[in-house]
Tab-separated table of N, CA and C in Angstrom:
chain	number	residue	atom	x	y	z
A	1	UNK	N	-148.114	-140.610	-98.417
A	1	UNK	CA	-147.881	-140.425	-99.835
A	1	UNK	C	-146.392	-140.658	-100.098
A	2	UNK	N	-146.087	-141.684	-100.871
A	2	UNK	CA	-144.696	-142.008	-101.219
A	2	UNK	C	-144.370	-141.397	-102.575
A	3	UNK	N	-143.810	-140.207	-102.570
A	3	UNK	CA	-143.512	-139.506	-103.823
A	3	UNK	C	-142.451	-140.207	-104.646
A	4	UNK	N	-141.554	-140.949	-104.004
A	4	UNK	CA	-140.460	-141.580	-104.738
A	4	UNK	C	-140.921	-142.785	-105.544
A	5	UNK	N	-142.003	-143.421	-105.150
A	5	UNK	CA	-142.472	-144.608	-105.859
A	5	UNK	C	-143.503	-144.323	-106.932
A	6	UNK	N	-143.820	-143.061	-107.140
A	6	UNK	CA	-144.860	-142.696	-108.101
A	6	UNK	C	-144.308	-142.567	-109.511
A	7	UNK	N	-145.180	-142.792	-110.483
A	7	UNK	CA	-144.833	-142.472	-111.868
A	7	UNK	C	-144.824	-140.949	-112.002
A	8	UNK	N	-144.264	-140.459	-113.089
A	8	UNK	CA	-144.272	-139.012	-113.339
A	8	UNK	C	-145.710	-138.495	-113.337
A	9	UNK	N	-146.583	-139.232	-113.970
A	9	UNK	CA	-147.986	-138.809	-114.076
A	9	UNK	C	-148.643	-138.755	-112.697
A	10	UNK	N	-148.404	-139.758	-111.874
A	10	UNK	CA	-148.969	-139.766	-110.518
A	10	UNK	C	-148.412	-138.603	-109.694
A	11	UNK	N	-147.114	-138.370	-109.824
A	11	UNK	CA	-146.480	-137.278	-109.085
A	11	UNK	C	-147.143	-135.946	-109.426
A	12	UNK	N	-147.270	-135.660	-110.731
A	12	UNK	CA	-147.825	-134.370	-111.139
A	12	UNK	C	-149.310	-134.266	-110.833
A	13	UNK	N	-150.024	-135.376	-110.799
A	13	UNK	CA	-151.429	-135.347	-110.372
A	13	UNK	C	-151.515	-134.916	-108.908
A	14	UNK	N	-150.578	-135.363	-108.085
A	14	UNK	CA	-150.542	-134.949	-106.682
A	14	UNK	C	-150.165	-133.482	-106.540
A	15	UNK	N	-149.238	-133.018	-107.353
A	15	UNK	CA	-148.886	-131.594	-107.328
A	15	UNK	C	-150.112	-130.767	-107.726
A	16	UNK	N	-150.843	-131.217	-108.742
A	16	UNK	CA	-152.025	-130.484	-109.208
A	16	UNK	C	-153.094	-130.385	-108.120
A	17	UNK	N	-153.224	-131.423	-107.302
A	17	UNK	CA	-154.233	-131.411	-106.232
A	17	UNK	C	-153.888	-130.409	-105.135
A	18	UNK	N	-152.597	-130.272	-104.833
A	18	UNK	CA	-152.154	-129.429	-103.721
A	18	UNK	C	-150.873	-128.683	-104.088
A	19	UNK	N	-150.932	-127.809	-105.084
A	19	UNK	CA	-149.689	-127.150	-105.511
A	19	UNK	C	-149.018	-126.343	-104.403
A	20	UNK	N	-149.793	-125.755	-103.522
A	20	UNK	CA	-149.213	-124.964	-102.442
A	20	UNK	C	-148.336	-125.779	-101.508
A	21	UNK	N	-148.608	-127.076	-101.406
A	21	UNK	CA	-147.787	-127.946	-100.571
A	21	UNK	C	-146.376	-128.080	-101.153
A	22	UNK	N	-146.257	-127.909	-102.460
A	22	UNK	CA	-144.979	-128.090	-103.142
A	22	UNK	C	-144.240	-126.775	-103.373
A	23	UNK	N	-144.985	-125.685	-103.590
A	23	UNK	CA	-144.315	-124.426	-103.946
A	23	UNK	C	-144.656	-123.256	-103.032
A	24	UNK	N	-145.467	-123.469	-102.019
A	24	UNK	CA	-145.896	-122.344	-101.189
A	24	UNK	C	-147.064	-121.641	-101.859
A	25	UNK	N	-147.011	-120.343	-101.950
A	25	UNK	CA	-148.088	-119.576	-102.591
A	25	UNK	C	-148.226	-120.022	-104.045
A	26	UNK	N	-149.431	-120.424	-104.425
A	26	UNK	CA	-149.650	-120.973	-105.763
A	26	UNK	C	-149.800	-119.856	-106.788
A	27	UNK	N	-148.784	-119.748	-107.648
A	27	UNK	CA	-148.821	-118.805	-108.763
A	27	UNK	C	-148.383	-119.548	-110.016
A	28	UNK	N	-148.777	-119.020	-111.149
A	28	UNK	CA	-148.371	-119.633	-112.412
A	28	UNK	C	-146.854	-119.595	-112.568
A	29	UNK	N	-146.239	-118.460	-112.283
A	29	UNK	CA	-144.777	-118.383	-112.429
A	29	UNK	C	-144.081	-119.321	-111.450
A	30	UNK	N	-144.628	-119.483	-110.259
A	30	UNK	CA	-144.061	-120.431	-109.301
A	30	UNK	C	-144.138	-121.858	-109.804
A	31	UNK	N	-145.273	-122.223	-110.378
A	31	UNK	CA	-145.424	-123.573	-110.927
A	31	UNK	C	-144.518	-123.785	-112.134
A	32	UNK	N	-144.393	-122.764	-112.975
A	32	UNK	CA	-143.498	-122.871	-114.129
A	32	UNK	C	-142.056	-123.067	-113.669
A	33	UNK	N	-141.643	-122.325	-112.658
A	33	UNK	CA	-140.285	-122.471	-112.126
A	33	UNK	C	-140.095	-123.857	-111.516
A	34	UNK	N	-141.102	-124.360	-110.823
A	34	UNK	CA	-141.019	-125.690	-110.219
A	34	UNK	C	-140.890	-126.757	-111.312
A	35	UNK	N	-141.689	-126.634	-112.364
A	35	UNK	CA	-141.591	-127.573	-113.486
A	35	UNK	C	-140.221	-127.506	-114.143
A	36	UNK	N	-139.707	-126.293	-114.358
A	36	UNK	CA	-138.374	-126.146	-114.951
A	36	UNK	C	-137.308	-126.788	-114.068
A	37	UNK	N	-137.379	-126.533	-112.765
A	37	UNK	CA	-136.415	-127.129	-111.841
A	37	UNK	C	-136.500	-128.645	-111.826
A	38	UNK	N	-137.705	-129.162	-111.814
A	38	UNK	CA	-137.921	-130.610	-111.842
A	38	UNK	C	-137.315	-131.205	-113.117
A	39	UNK	N	-137.565	-130.536	-114.226
A	39	UNK	CA	-137.063	-130.981	-115.522
A	39	UNK	C	-135.533	-131.036	-115.530
A	40	UNK	N	-134.886	-129.980	-115.088
A	40	UNK	CA	-133.420	-129.936	-115.099
A	40	UNK	C	-132.818	-130.939	-114.119
A	41	UNK	N	-133.440	-131.112	-112.978
A	41	UNK	CA	-132.961	-132.115	-112.024
A	41	UNK	C	-133.051	-133.505	-112.649
A	42	UNK	N	-134.152	-133.786	-113.307
A	42	UNK	CA	-134.326	-135.092	-113.944
A	42	UNK	C	-133.245	-135.331	-114.996
A	43	UNK	N	-132.994	-134.338	-115.835
A	43	UNK	CA	-131.956	-134.482	-116.862
A	43	UNK	C	-130.593	-134.746	-116.236
A	44	UNK	N	-130.266	-133.999	-115.180
A	44	UNK	CA	-128.959	-134.164	-114.532
A	44	UNK	C	-128.773	-135.562	-113.971
A	45	UNK	N	-129.859	-136.208	-113.639
A	45	UNK	CA	-129.776	-137.524	-113.004
A	45	UNK	C	-130.259	-138.646	-113.916
A	46	UNK	N	-130.247	-138.403	-115.229
A	46	UNK	CA	-130.513	-139.443	-116.209
A	46	UNK	C	-131.967	-139.732	-116.508
A	47	UNK	N	-132.874	-138.925	-115.999
A	47	UNK	CA	-134.295	-139.140	-116.263
A	47	UNK	C	-134.746	-138.426	-117.525
A	48	UNK	N	-135.969	-138.698	-117.963
A	48	UNK	CA	-136.467	-138.075	-119.186
A	48	UNK	C	-136.899	-136.627	-119.001
A	49	UNK	N	-137.132	-136.228	-117.754
A	49	UNK	CA	-137.610	-134.863	-117.554
A	49	UNK	C	-138.850	-134.615	-118.381
A	50	UNK	N	-138.881	-133.477	-119.011
A	50	UNK	CA	-140.011	-133.121	-119.865
A	50	UNK	C	-139.609	-133.157	-121.337
A	51	UNK	N	-138.719	-134.085	-121.689
A	51	UNK	CA	-138.316	-134.225	-123.089
A	51	UNK	C	-139.549	-134.330	-123.977
A	52	UNK	N	-139.601	-133.482	-124.988
A	52	UNK	CA	-140.697	-133.516	-125.943
A	52	UNK	C	-141.912	-132.696	-125.549
A	53	UNK	N	-141.903	-132.091	-124.362
A	53	UNK	CA	-143.052	-131.336	-123.855
A	53	UNK	C	-143.387	-130.152	-124.757
A	54	UNK	N	-142.422	-129.316	-125.086
A	54	UNK	CA	-142.702	-128.161	-125.943
A	54	UNK	C	-143.186	-128.607	-127.312
A	55	UNK	N	-142.528	-129.617	-127.875
A	55	UNK	CA	-142.907	-130.109	-129.201
A	55	UNK	C	-144.325	-130.678	-129.178
A	56	UNK	N	-144.666	-131.366	-128.104
A	56	UNK	CA	-146.009	-131.917	-127.952
A	56	UNK	C	-147.038	-130.787	-127.901
A	57	UNK	N	-146.713	-129.716	-127.163
A	57	UNK	CA	-147.617	-128.567	-127.074
A	57	UNK	C	-147.801	-127.894	-128.432
A	58	UNK	N	-146.705	-127.747	-129.186
A	58	UNK	CA	-146.789	-127.139	-130.516
A	58	UNK	C	-147.680	-127.991	-131.415
A	59	UNK	N	-147.496	-129.311	-131.376
A	59	UNK	CA	-148.338	-130.206	-132.184
A	59	UNK	C	-149.795	-130.093	-131.747
A	60	UNK	N	-150.022	-130.016	-130.465
A	60	UNK	CA	-151.385	-129.890	-129.937
A	60	UNK	C	-152.026	-128.589	-130.410
A	61	UNK	N	-151.235	-127.527	-130.415
A	61	UNK	CA	-151.731	-126.213	-130.836
A	61	UNK	C	-151.901	-126.137	-132.351
A	62	UNK	N	-151.060	-126.861	-133.074
A	62	UNK	CA	-151.159	-126.855	-134.525
A	62	UNK	C	-150.337	-125.790	-135.209
A	63	UNK	N	-149.546	-125.072	-134.451
A	63	UNK	CA	-148.648	-124.071	-135.032
A	63	UNK	C	-147.588	-123.698	-134.014
A	64	UNK	N	-146.493	-123.158	-134.523
A	64	UNK	CA	-145.359	-122.812	-133.673
A	64	UNK	C	-145.205	-121.299	-133.610
A	65	UNK	N	-144.457	-120.855	-132.647
A	65	UNK	CA	-144.035	-119.463	-132.524
A	65	UNK	C	-142.737	-119.490	-131.729
A	66	UNK	N	-142.225	-118.349	-131.372
A	66	UNK	CA	-140.935	-118.322	-130.684
A	66	UNK	C	-141.040	-118.529	-129.176
A	67	UNK	N	-142.223	-118.761	-128.647
A	67	UNK	CA	-142.386	-118.974	-127.206
A	67	UNK	C	-141.892	-120.351	-126.789
A	68	UNK	N	-141.361	-120.401	-125.587
A	68	UNK	CA	-141.038	-121.689	-124.973
A	68	UNK	C	-142.326	-122.374	-124.546
A	69	UNK	N	-142.187	-123.429	-123.754
A	69	UNK	CA	-143.387	-124.170	-123.363
A	69	UNK	C	-144.339	-123.303	-122.544
A	70	UNK	N	-143.810	-122.340	-121.772
A	70	UNK	CA	-144.663	-121.470	-120.952
A	70	UNK	C	-145.660	-120.718	-121.840
A	71	UNK	N	-145.159	-120.154	-122.932
A	71	UNK	CA	-146.020	-119.424	-123.862
A	71	UNK	C	-146.955	-120.337	-124.625
A	72	UNK	N	-146.478	-121.534	-124.959
A	72	UNK	CA	-147.337	-122.485	-125.670
A	72	UNK	C	-148.551	-122.851	-124.815
A	73	UNK	N	-148.330	-123.049	-123.517
A	73	UNK	CA	-149.453	-123.350	-122.616
A	73	UNK	C	-150.428	-122.177	-122.599
A	74	UNK	N	-149.911	-120.958	-122.529
A	74	UNK	CA	-150.793	-119.786	-122.532
A	74	UNK	C	-151.585	-119.703	-123.833
A	75	UNK	N	-150.934	-119.974	-124.961
A	75	UNK	CA	-151.653	-119.953	-126.242
A	75	UNK	C	-152.811	-120.948	-126.236
A	76	UNK	N	-152.579	-122.129	-125.700
A	76	UNK	CA	-153.632	-123.140	-125.666
A	76	UNK	C	-154.736	-122.774	-124.676
A	77	UNK	N	-154.360	-122.207	-123.548
A	77	UNK	CA	-155.344	-121.853	-122.522
A	77	UNK	C	-156.101	-120.570	-122.857
A	78	UNK	N	-155.431	-119.655	-123.527
A	78	UNK	CA	-156.014	-118.344	-123.846
A	78	UNK	C	-155.897	-118.097	-125.349
A	79	UNK	N	-156.670	-118.822	-126.155
A	79	UNK	CA	-156.506	-118.739	-127.616
A	79	UNK	C	-156.764	-117.349	-128.202
A	80	UNK	N	-157.457	-116.494	-127.465
A	80	UNK	CA	-157.687	-115.129	-127.947
A	80	UNK	C	-156.558	-114.181	-127.567
A	81	UNK	N	-155.520	-114.715	-126.923
A	81	UNK	CA	-154.356	-113.918	-126.552
A	81	UNK	C	-154.454	-113.390	-125.130
A	82	UNK	N	-153.410	-112.703	-124.714
A	82	UNK	CA	-153.347	-112.118	-123.376
A	82	UNK	C	-152.560	-110.825	-123.481
A	83	UNK	N	-152.800	-109.934	-122.534
A	83	UNK	CA	-152.209	-108.598	-122.593
A	83	UNK	C	-150.822	-108.505	-121.978
A	84	UNK	N	-150.545	-109.328	-120.979
A	84	UNK	CA	-149.286	-109.218	-120.250
A	84	UNK	C	-148.967	-110.573	-119.643
A	85	UNK	N	-147.685	-110.876	-119.460
A	85	UNK	CA	-147.303	-112.165	-118.873
A	85	UNK	C	-147.840	-112.316	-117.462
A	86	UNK	N	-147.995	-111.209	-116.734
A	86	UNK	CA	-148.646	-111.257	-115.418
A	86	UNK	C	-150.143	-111.167	-115.658
A	87	UNK	N	-150.807	-112.297	-115.525
A	87	UNK	CA	-152.217	-112.402	-115.872
A	87	UNK	C	-153.115	-111.972	-114.712
A	88	UNK	N	-154.335	-111.517	-115.040
A	88	UNK	CA	-155.315	-111.285	-113.977
A	88	UNK	C	-155.606	-112.613	-113.258
A	89	UNK	N	-156.025	-112.561	-112.005
A	89	UNK	CA	-156.218	-113.791	-111.221
A	89	UNK	C	-157.099	-114.848	-111.884
A	90	UNK	N	-158.191	-114.446	-112.522
A	90	UNK	CA	-159.068	-115.443	-113.149
A	90	UNK	C	-158.371	-116.138	-114.315
A	91	UNK	N	-157.638	-115.389	-115.125
A	91	UNK	CA	-156.899	-116.000	-116.233
A	91	UNK	C	-155.764	-116.870	-115.709
A	92	UNK	N	-155.074	-116.411	-114.672
A	92	UNK	CA	-153.977	-117.191	-114.109
A	92	UNK	C	-154.485	-118.545	-113.605
A	93	UNK	N	-155.598	-118.558	-112.894
A	93	UNK	CA	-156.156	-119.816	-112.395
A	93	UNK	C	-156.569	-120.726	-113.546
A	94	UNK	N	-157.118	-120.137	-114.606
A	94	UNK	CA	-157.497	-120.923	-115.784
A	94	UNK	C	-156.259	-121.548	-116.430
A	95	UNK	N	-155.202	-120.771	-116.594
A	95	UNK	CA	-153.974	-121.286	-117.211
A	95	UNK	C	-153.362	-122.381	-116.337
A	96	UNK	N	-153.391	-122.221	-115.030
A	96	UNK	CA	-152.871	-123.263	-114.133
A	96	UNK	C	-153.652	-124.557	-114.328
A	97	UNK	N	-154.970	-124.455	-114.370
A	97	UNK	CA	-155.805	-125.647	-114.581
A	97	UNK	C	-155.476	-126.317	-115.922
A	98	UNK	N	-155.376	-125.516	-116.975
A	98	UNK	CA	-155.057	-126.052	-118.303
A	98	UNK	C	-153.647	-126.638	-118.321
A	99	UNK	N	-152.693	-125.996	-117.655
A	99	UNK	CA	-151.329	-126.516	-117.576
A	99	UNK	C	-151.335	-127.940	-117.039
A	100	UNK	N	-152.019	-128.170	-115.930
A	100	UNK	CA	-152.042	-129.510	-115.347
A	100	UNK	C	-152.801	-130.504	-116.225
A	101	UNK	N	-153.854	-130.065	-116.895
A	101	UNK	CA	-154.574	-130.952	-117.821
A	101	UNK	C	-153.670	-131.364	-118.980
A	102	UNK	N	-152.964	-130.390	-119.551
A	102	UNK	CA	-152.058	-130.681	-120.664
A	102	UNK	C	-150.902	-131.566	-120.216
A	103	UNK	N	-150.340	-131.274	-119.057
A	103	UNK	CA	-149.233	-132.075	-118.546
A	103	UNK	C	-149.668	-133.521	-118.331
A	104	UNK	N	-150.862	-133.720	-117.785
A	104	UNK	CA	-151.365	-135.076	-117.583
A	104	UNK	C	-151.539	-135.796	-118.919
A	105	UNK	N	-152.076	-135.103	-119.901
A	105	UNK	CA	-152.261	-135.715	-121.219
A	105	UNK	C	-150.914	-136.058	-121.862
A	106	UNK	N	-149.948	-135.145	-121.758
A	106	UNK	CA	-148.608	-135.392	-122.293
A	106	UNK	C	-147.983	-136.621	-121.644
A	107	UNK	N	-148.036	-136.682	-120.319
A	107	UNK	CA	-147.432	-137.815	-119.607
A	107	UNK	C	-148.171	-139.114	-119.891
A	108	UNK	N	-149.481	-139.043	-120.078
A	108	UNK	CA	-150.254	-140.226	-120.459
A	108	UNK	C	-149.812	-140.731	-121.830
A	109	UNK	N	-149.669	-139.815	-122.776
A	109	UNK	CA	-149.196	-140.190	-124.117
A	109	UNK	C	-147.800	-140.793	-124.044
A	110	UNK	N	-146.938	-140.207	-123.228
A	110	UNK	CA	-145.572	-140.717	-123.107
A	110	UNK	C	-145.570	-142.102	-122.475
A	111	UNK	N	-146.387	-142.318	-121.442
A	111	UNK	CA	-146.488	-143.649	-120.829
A	111	UNK	C	-147.000	-144.671	-121.837
A	112	UNK	N	-147.998	-144.294	-122.619
A	112	UNK	CA	-148.552	-145.208	-123.621
A	112	UNK	C	-147.497	-145.550	-124.666
A	113	UNK	N	-146.706	-144.553	-125.071
A	113	UNK	CA	-145.630	-144.793	-126.031
A	113	UNK	C	-144.564	-145.708	-125.472
A	114	UNK	N	-144.258	-145.568	-124.196
A	114	UNK	CA	-143.244	-146.421	-123.558
A	114	UNK	C	-143.737	-147.861	-123.460
A	115	UNK	N	-145.034	-148.041	-123.243
A	115	UNK	CA	-145.583	-149.401	-123.145
A	115	UNK	C	-145.579	-150.117	-124.487
A	116	UNK	N	-145.712	-149.352	-125.582
A	116	UNK	CA	-145.754	-149.986	-126.898
A	116	UNK	C	-144.380	-150.106	-127.532
A	117	UNK	N	-143.384	-149.450	-126.941
A	117	UNK	CA	-142.024	-149.484	-127.513
A	117	UNK	C	-141.312	-150.775	-127.172
């Protein structure tokens, strides 16, 4: 697997298949931290990072609030709300699955926009 030659979308699809290979114990907060680190590294080195990710999530949700992208993902995955940022295991696994689905859709939209620009 050549991670350096992959598109952003291909890279994150590989992370989604085997998140533990990238972050160790697979937790939502671990994945969020990994995404944040990836984003900041990309910005520091001239890449797009996750530019527009939060705004895309807000548009997808249809409304805004004061949460960053982490909360926006939870709102989309758990539309009836949640009791605490530390989720029960079943909810955490659901949010992780939705996070990767949303990220793939966002990156697909961004790739499509880049091809038409």
